[in-house]
Short mmCIF file of C-alpha atoms and ligand atoms in Angstrom, two decimals:
data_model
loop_
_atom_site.label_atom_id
_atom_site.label_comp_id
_atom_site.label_asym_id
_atom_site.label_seq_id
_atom_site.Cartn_x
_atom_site.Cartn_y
_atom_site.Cartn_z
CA UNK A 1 41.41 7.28 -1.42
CA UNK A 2 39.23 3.78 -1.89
CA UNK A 3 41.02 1.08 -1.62
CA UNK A 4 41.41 -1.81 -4.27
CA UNK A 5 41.13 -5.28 -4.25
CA UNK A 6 44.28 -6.79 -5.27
CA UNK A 7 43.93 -9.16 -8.69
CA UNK A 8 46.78 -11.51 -8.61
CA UNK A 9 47.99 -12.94 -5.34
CA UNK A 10 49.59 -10.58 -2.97
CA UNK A 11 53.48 -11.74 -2.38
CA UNK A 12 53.74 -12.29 1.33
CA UNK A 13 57.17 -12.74 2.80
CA UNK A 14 57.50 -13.27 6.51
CA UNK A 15 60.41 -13.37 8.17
CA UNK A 16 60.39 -16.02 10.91
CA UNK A 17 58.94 -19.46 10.89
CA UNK A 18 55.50 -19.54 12.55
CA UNK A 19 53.54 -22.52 13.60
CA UNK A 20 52.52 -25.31 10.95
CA UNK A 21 49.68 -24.43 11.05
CA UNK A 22 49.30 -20.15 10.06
CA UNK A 23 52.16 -21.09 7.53
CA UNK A 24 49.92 -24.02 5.85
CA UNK A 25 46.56 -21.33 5.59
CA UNK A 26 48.77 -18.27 4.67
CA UNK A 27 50.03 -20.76 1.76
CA UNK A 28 46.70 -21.86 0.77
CA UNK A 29 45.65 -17.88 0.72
CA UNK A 30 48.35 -15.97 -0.90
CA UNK A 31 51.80 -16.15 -2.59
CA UNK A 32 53.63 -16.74 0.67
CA UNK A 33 57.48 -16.86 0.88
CA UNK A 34 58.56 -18.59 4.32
CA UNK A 35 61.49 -18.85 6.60
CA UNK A 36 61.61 -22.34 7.74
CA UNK A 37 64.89 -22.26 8.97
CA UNK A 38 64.04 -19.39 11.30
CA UNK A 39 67.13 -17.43 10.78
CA UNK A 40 66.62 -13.89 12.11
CA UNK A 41 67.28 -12.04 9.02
CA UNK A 42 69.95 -9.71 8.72
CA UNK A 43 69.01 -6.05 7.07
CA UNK A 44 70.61 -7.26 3.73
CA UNK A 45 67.61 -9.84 3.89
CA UNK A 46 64.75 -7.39 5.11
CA UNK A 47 66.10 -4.75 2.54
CA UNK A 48 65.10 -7.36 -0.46
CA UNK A 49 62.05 -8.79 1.46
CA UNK A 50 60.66 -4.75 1.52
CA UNK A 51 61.99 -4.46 -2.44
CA UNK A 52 59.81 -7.66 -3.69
CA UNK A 53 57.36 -7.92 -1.10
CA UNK A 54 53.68 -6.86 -1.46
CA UNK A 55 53.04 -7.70 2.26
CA UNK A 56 56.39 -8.28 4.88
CA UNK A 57 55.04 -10.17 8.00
CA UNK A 58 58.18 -9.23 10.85
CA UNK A 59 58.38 -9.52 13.78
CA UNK A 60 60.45 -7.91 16.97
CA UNK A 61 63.73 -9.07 15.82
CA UNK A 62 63.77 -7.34 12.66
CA UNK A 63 64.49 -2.97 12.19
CA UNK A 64 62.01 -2.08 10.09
CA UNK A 65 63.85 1.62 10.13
CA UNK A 66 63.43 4.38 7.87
CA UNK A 67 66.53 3.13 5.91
CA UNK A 68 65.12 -0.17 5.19
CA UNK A 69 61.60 1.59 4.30
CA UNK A 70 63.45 4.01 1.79
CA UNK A 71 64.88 1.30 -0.19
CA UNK A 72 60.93 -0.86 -0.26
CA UNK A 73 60.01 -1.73 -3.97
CA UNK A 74 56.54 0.02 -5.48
CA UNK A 75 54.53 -2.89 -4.28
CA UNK A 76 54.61 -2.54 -0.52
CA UNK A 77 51.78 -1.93 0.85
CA UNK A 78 51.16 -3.54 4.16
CA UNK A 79 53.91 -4.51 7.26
CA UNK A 80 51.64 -6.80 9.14
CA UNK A 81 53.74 -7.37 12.02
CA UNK A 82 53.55 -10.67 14.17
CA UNK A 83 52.93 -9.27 17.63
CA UNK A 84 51.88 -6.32 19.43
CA UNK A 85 54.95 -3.65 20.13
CA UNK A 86 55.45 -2.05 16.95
CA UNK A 87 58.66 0.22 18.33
CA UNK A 88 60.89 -2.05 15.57
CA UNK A 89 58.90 -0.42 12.63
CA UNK A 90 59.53 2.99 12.00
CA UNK A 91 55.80 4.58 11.66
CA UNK A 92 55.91 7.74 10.22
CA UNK A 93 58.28 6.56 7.70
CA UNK A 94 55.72 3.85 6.51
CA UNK A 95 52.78 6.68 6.94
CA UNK A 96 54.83 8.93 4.43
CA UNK A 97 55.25 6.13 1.98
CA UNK A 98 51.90 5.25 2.19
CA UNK A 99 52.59 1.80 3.78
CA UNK A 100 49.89 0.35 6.19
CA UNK A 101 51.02 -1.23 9.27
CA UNK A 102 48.97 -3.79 11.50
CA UNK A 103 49.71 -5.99 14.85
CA UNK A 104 47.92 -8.03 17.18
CA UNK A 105 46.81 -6.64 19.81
CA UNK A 106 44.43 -8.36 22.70
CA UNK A 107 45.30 -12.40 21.70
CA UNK A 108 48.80 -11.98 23.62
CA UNK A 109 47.26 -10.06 27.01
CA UNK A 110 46.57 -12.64 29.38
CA UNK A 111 50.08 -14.96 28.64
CA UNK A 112 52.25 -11.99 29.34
CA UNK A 113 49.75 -11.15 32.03
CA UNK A 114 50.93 -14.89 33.79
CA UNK A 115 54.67 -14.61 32.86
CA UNK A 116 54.70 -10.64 34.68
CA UNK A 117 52.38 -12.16 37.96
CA UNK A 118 55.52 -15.73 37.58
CA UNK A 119 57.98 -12.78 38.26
CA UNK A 120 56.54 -11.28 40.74
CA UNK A 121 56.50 -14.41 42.52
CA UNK A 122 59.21 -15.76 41.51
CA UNK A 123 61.76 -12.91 42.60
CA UNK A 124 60.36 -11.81 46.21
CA UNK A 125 60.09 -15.54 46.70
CA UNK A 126 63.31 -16.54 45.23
CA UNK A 127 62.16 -19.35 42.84
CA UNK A 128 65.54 -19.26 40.12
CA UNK A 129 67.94 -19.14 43.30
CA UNK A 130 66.23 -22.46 45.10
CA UNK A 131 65.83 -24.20 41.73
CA UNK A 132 69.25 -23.17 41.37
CA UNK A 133 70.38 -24.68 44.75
CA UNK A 134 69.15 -28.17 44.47
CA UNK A 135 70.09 -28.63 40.51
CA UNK A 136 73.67 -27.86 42.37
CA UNK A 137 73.18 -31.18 44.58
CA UNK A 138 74.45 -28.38 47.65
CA UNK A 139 71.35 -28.39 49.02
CA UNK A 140 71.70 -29.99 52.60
CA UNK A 141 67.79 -30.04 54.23
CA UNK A 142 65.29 -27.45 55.61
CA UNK A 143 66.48 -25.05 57.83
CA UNK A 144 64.55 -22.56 59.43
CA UNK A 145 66.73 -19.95 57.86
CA UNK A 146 67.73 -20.47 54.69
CA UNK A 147 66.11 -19.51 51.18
CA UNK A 148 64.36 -16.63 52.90
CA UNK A 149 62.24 -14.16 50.82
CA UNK A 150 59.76 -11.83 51.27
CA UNK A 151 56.13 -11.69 51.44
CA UNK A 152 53.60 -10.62 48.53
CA UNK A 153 50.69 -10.66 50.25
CA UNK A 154 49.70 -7.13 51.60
CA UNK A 155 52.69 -5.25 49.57
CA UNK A 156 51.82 -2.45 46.83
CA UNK A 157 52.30 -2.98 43.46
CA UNK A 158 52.82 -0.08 41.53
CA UNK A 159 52.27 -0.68 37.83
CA UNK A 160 53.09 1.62 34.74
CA UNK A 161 51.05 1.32 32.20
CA UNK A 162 47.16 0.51 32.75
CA UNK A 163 46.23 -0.55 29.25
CA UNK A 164 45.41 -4.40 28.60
CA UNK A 165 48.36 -6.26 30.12
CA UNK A 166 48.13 -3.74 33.13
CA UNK A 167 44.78 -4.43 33.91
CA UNK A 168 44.91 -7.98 33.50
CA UNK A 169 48.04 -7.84 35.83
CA UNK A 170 45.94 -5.68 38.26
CA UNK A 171 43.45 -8.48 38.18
CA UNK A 172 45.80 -11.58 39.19
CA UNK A 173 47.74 -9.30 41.84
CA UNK A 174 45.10 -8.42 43.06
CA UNK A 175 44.29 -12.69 44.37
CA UNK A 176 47.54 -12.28 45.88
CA UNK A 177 46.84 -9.99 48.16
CA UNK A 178 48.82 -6.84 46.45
CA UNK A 179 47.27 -3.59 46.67
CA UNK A 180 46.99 -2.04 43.47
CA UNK A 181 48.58 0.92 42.61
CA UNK A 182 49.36 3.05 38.71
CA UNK A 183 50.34 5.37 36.49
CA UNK A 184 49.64 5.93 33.14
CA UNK A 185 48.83 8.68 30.87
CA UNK A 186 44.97 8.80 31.26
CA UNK A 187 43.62 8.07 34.19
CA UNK A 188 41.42 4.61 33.79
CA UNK A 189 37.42 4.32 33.77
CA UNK A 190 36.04 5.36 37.64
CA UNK A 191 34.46 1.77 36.96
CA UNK A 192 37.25 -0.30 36.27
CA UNK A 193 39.53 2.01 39.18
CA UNK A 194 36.82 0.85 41.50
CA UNK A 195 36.68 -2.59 40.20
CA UNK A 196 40.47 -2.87 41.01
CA UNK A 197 40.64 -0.61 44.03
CA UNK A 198 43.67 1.04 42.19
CA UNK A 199 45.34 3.86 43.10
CA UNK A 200 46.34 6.38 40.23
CA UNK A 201 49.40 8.70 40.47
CA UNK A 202 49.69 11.38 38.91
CA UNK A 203 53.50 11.35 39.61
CA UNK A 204 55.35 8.63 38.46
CA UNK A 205 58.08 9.91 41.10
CA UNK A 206 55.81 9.85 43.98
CA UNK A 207 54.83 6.34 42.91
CA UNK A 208 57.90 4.69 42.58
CA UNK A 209 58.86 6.19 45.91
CA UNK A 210 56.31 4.32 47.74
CA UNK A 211 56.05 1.09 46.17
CA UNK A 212 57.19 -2.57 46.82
CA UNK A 213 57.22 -4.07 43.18
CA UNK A 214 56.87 -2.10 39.94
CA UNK A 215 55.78 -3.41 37.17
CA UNK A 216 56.24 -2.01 33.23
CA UNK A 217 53.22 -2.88 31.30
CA UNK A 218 53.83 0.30 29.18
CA UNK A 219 54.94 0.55 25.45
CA UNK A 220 58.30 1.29 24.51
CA UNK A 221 57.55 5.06 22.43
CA UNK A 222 60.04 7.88 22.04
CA UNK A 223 58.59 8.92 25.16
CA UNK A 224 58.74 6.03 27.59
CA UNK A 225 62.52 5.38 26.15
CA UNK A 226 64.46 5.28 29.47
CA UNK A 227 61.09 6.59 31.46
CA UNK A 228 62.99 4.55 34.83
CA UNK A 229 65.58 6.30 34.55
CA UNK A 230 69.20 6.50 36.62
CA UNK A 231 67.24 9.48 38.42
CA UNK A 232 63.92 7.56 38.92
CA UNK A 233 65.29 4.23 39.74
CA UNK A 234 67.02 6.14 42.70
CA UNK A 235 63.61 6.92 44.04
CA UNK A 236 62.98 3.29 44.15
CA UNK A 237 62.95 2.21 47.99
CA UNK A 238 65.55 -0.64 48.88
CA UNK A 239 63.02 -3.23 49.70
CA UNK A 240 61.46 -2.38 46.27
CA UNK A 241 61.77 -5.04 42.61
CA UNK A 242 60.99 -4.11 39.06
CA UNK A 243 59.52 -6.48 36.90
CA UNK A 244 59.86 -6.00 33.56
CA UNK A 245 58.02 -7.93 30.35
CA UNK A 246 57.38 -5.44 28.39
CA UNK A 247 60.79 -3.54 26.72
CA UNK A 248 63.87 -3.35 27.59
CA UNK A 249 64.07 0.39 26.46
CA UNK A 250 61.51 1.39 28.90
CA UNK A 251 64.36 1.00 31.81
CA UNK A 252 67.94 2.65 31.62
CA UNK A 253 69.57 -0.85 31.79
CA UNK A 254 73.14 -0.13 32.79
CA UNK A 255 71.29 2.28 35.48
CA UNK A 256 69.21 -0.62 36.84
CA UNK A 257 72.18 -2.89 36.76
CA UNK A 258 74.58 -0.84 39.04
CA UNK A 259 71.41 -0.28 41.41
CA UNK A 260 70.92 -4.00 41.70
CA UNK A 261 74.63 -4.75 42.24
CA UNK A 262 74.62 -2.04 44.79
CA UNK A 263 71.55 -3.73 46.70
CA UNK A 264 69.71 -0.06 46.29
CA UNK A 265 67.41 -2.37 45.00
CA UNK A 266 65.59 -5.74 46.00
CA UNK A 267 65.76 -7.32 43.38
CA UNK A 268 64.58 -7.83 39.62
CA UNK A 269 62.59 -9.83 37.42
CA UNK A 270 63.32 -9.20 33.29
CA UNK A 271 61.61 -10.84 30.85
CA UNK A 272 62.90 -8.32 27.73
CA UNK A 273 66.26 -6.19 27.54
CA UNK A 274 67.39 -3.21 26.02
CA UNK A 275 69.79 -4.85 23.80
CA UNK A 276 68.32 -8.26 23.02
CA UNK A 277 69.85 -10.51 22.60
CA UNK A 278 72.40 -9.27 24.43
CA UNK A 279 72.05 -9.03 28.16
CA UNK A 280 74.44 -6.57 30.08
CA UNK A 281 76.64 -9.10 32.29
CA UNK A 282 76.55 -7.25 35.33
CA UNK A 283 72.77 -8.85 35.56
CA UNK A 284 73.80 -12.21 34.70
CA UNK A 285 76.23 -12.07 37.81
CA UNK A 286 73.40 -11.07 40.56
CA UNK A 287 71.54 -13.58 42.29
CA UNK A 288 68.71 -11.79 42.76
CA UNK A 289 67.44 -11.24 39.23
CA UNK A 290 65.21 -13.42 37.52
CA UNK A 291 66.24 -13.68 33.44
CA UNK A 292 63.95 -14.87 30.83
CA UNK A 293 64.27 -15.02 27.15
CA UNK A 294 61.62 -12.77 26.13
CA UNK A 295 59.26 -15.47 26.25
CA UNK A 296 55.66 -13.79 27.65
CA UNK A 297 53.59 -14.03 25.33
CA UNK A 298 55.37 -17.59 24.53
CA UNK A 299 52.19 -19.91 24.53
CA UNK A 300 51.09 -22.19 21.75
CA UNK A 301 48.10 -20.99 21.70
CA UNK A 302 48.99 -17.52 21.98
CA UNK A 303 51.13 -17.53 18.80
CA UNK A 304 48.28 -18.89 17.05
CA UNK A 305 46.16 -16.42 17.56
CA UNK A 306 49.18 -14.04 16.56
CA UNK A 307 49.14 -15.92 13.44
CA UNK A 308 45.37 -15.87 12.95
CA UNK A 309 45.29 -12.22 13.55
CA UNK A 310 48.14 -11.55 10.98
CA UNK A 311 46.24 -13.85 8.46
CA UNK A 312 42.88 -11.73 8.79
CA UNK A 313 44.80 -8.56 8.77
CA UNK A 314 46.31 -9.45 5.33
CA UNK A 315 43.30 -10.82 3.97
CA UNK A 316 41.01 -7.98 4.62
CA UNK A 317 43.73 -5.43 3.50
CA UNK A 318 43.81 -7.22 0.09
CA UNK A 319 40.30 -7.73 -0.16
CA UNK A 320 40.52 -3.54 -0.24
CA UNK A 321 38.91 -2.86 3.56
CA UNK A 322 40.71 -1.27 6.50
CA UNK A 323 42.34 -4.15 8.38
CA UNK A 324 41.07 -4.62 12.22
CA UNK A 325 44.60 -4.13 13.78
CA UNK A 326 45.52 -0.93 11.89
CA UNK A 327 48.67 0.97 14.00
CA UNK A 328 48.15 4.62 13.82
CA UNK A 329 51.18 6.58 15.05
CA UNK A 330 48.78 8.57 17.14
CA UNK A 331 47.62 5.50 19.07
CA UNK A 332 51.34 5.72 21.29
C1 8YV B 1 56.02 -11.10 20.76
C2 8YV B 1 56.04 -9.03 22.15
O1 8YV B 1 56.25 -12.42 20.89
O2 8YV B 1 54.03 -8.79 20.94
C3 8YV B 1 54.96 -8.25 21.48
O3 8YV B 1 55.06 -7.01 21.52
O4 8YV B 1 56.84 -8.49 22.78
C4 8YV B 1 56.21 -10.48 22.08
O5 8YV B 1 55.50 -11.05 23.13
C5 8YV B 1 56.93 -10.52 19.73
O6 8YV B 1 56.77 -9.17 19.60
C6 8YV B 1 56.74 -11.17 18.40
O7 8YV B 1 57.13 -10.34 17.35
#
């Protein structure tokens, strides 16, 4: 069916604030409703943001389920989310209501690239535990002992999912010395394996039984929910950590929480949980896990780019082309 370009204004409503400046040109562009206050909205508010909205701009923190999509007014045509995971929208809902859906991919890649290599430093190495120490004022002088960690340089990292952030992981670890190692569901380009000198299992088993740090760089889909689960994270060797910055949902929290407490595993780096922003407390007891606030892609520039990517998204849907950042269901 061709699309049309819309006459009036297009009502945008998003539901977070953004920076100054992708509010001020999203303003100037279209009938834009804002959230300065940046209250997470609760589902009353995303119900009647869907019901009056012509475009909703979310983001992670709001459940764009098929409840909320049921009750969206006539005019809704376009959820162009602010970020890349789309697992809070529900797609074939919006597909059967004939509601477009776009992110933004690519701009976010190398930040949460950085903030996954931080953690892989920062937990072998304990970083949080020695910043820790001297914030305390307990810290009495070098020893020869103390604050011991363990070496990056010549371990394997074993990293599931090679798409962007994977690769561009691949590509710092790779200056540290790690050897790289994946899984994923296609096997990459011959060129880009050989660029990396990666290793690709097959078997996510057999690679998470042989690695030092694993890293989730995949989506969170119906089928990576839980993909480390209690069974897998058992096949995890006792020196091994698991950094995570991409869902929470990818990892059977509770699962990886009693393996940390019961040292079956070195260690953990989290950047994302599967509650957020809740945090089981068992973690928030262990010394050696590393907790950030979801913050990877958490750059200034970065959420610019977000922004700008939203902006063209919305303008070229309204102009009556296919936005660049379209989310087909069949892309996870
Ligand atoms: C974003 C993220 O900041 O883009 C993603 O998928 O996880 C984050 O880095 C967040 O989604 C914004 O909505």
């Amino acid at each position: 069916m061709a699309k049309q370009k819309m006459k009036r204004k297009p009502l945008v409503i998003v539901t977070r604030k953004l920076p100054d400046v992708i509010e001020t040109r999203l303003m100037e562009l279209f009938e834009t409703r804002l959230n300065l206050d940046d209250k997470a909205m609760g589902q009353a508010d995303i119900v009647r943001a869907v019901q009056e909205a012509d475009v909703l701009v979310p983001t992670v923190t709001d459940k764009i389920d098929a409840g909320v999509l049921a009750q969206a007014g006539p005019n809704l045509k376009l959820i162009a989310s602010f970020g890349t995971g789309v697992d809070h929208i529900d797609l074939a809902t919006a597909r059967s209501r004939g509601i477009s859906v776009t992110n933004t991919p690519g701009v976010l890649t190398e930040d949460t690239a950085d903030m996954t290599m931080a953690l892989i430093l920062a937990v072998p190495r304990r970083l949080a535990e020695g910043t820790r120490l001297v914030r305390s004022g307990e810290w009495t002088g070098w020893s020869p002992t103390s604050m011991l960690g363990h070496r990056i340089w010549g371990k394997r990292l074993g990293i599931l999912g090679m798409g962007r952030i994977g690769t561009a992981v691949a590509r710092r670890a790779r200056g540290f010395g790690l050897s790289i190692h994946y899984h994923n569901r296609r096997r990459v380009h011959p060129d880009l394996e050989s660029e990396l000198e990666a290793t690709y299992w097959d078997s996510l088993d057999q690679m998470l039984a042989h690695m030092d740090i694993v890293s989730i760089n995949c989506p969170h889909t119906p089928a990576t929910f839980h993909l480390l689960s209690a069974r897998r994270l058992k096949l995890l060797r006792p020196q091994a950590y698991i950094v995570n910055t991409s869902r929470g949902e990818v990892i059977d929290e509770n699962a990886l929480a009693r393996a940390l407490e019961a040292e079956a595993i070195a260690g953990a780096g989290l950047d994302v949980y599967e509650h957020e922003p809740a945090i089981n407390p068992k973690l928030l007891k262990l010394d050696n896990v590393v907790l950030l606030p979801h913050m990877g892609s958490a750059t200034l520039e970065g959420r610019v780019d977000m922004g700008e990517k939203v902006i063209i998204n919305i303008k070229t849907f309204v102009d009556g082309h296919n936005p660049p950042d379209r989310v087909l269901e069949t892309m996870f």
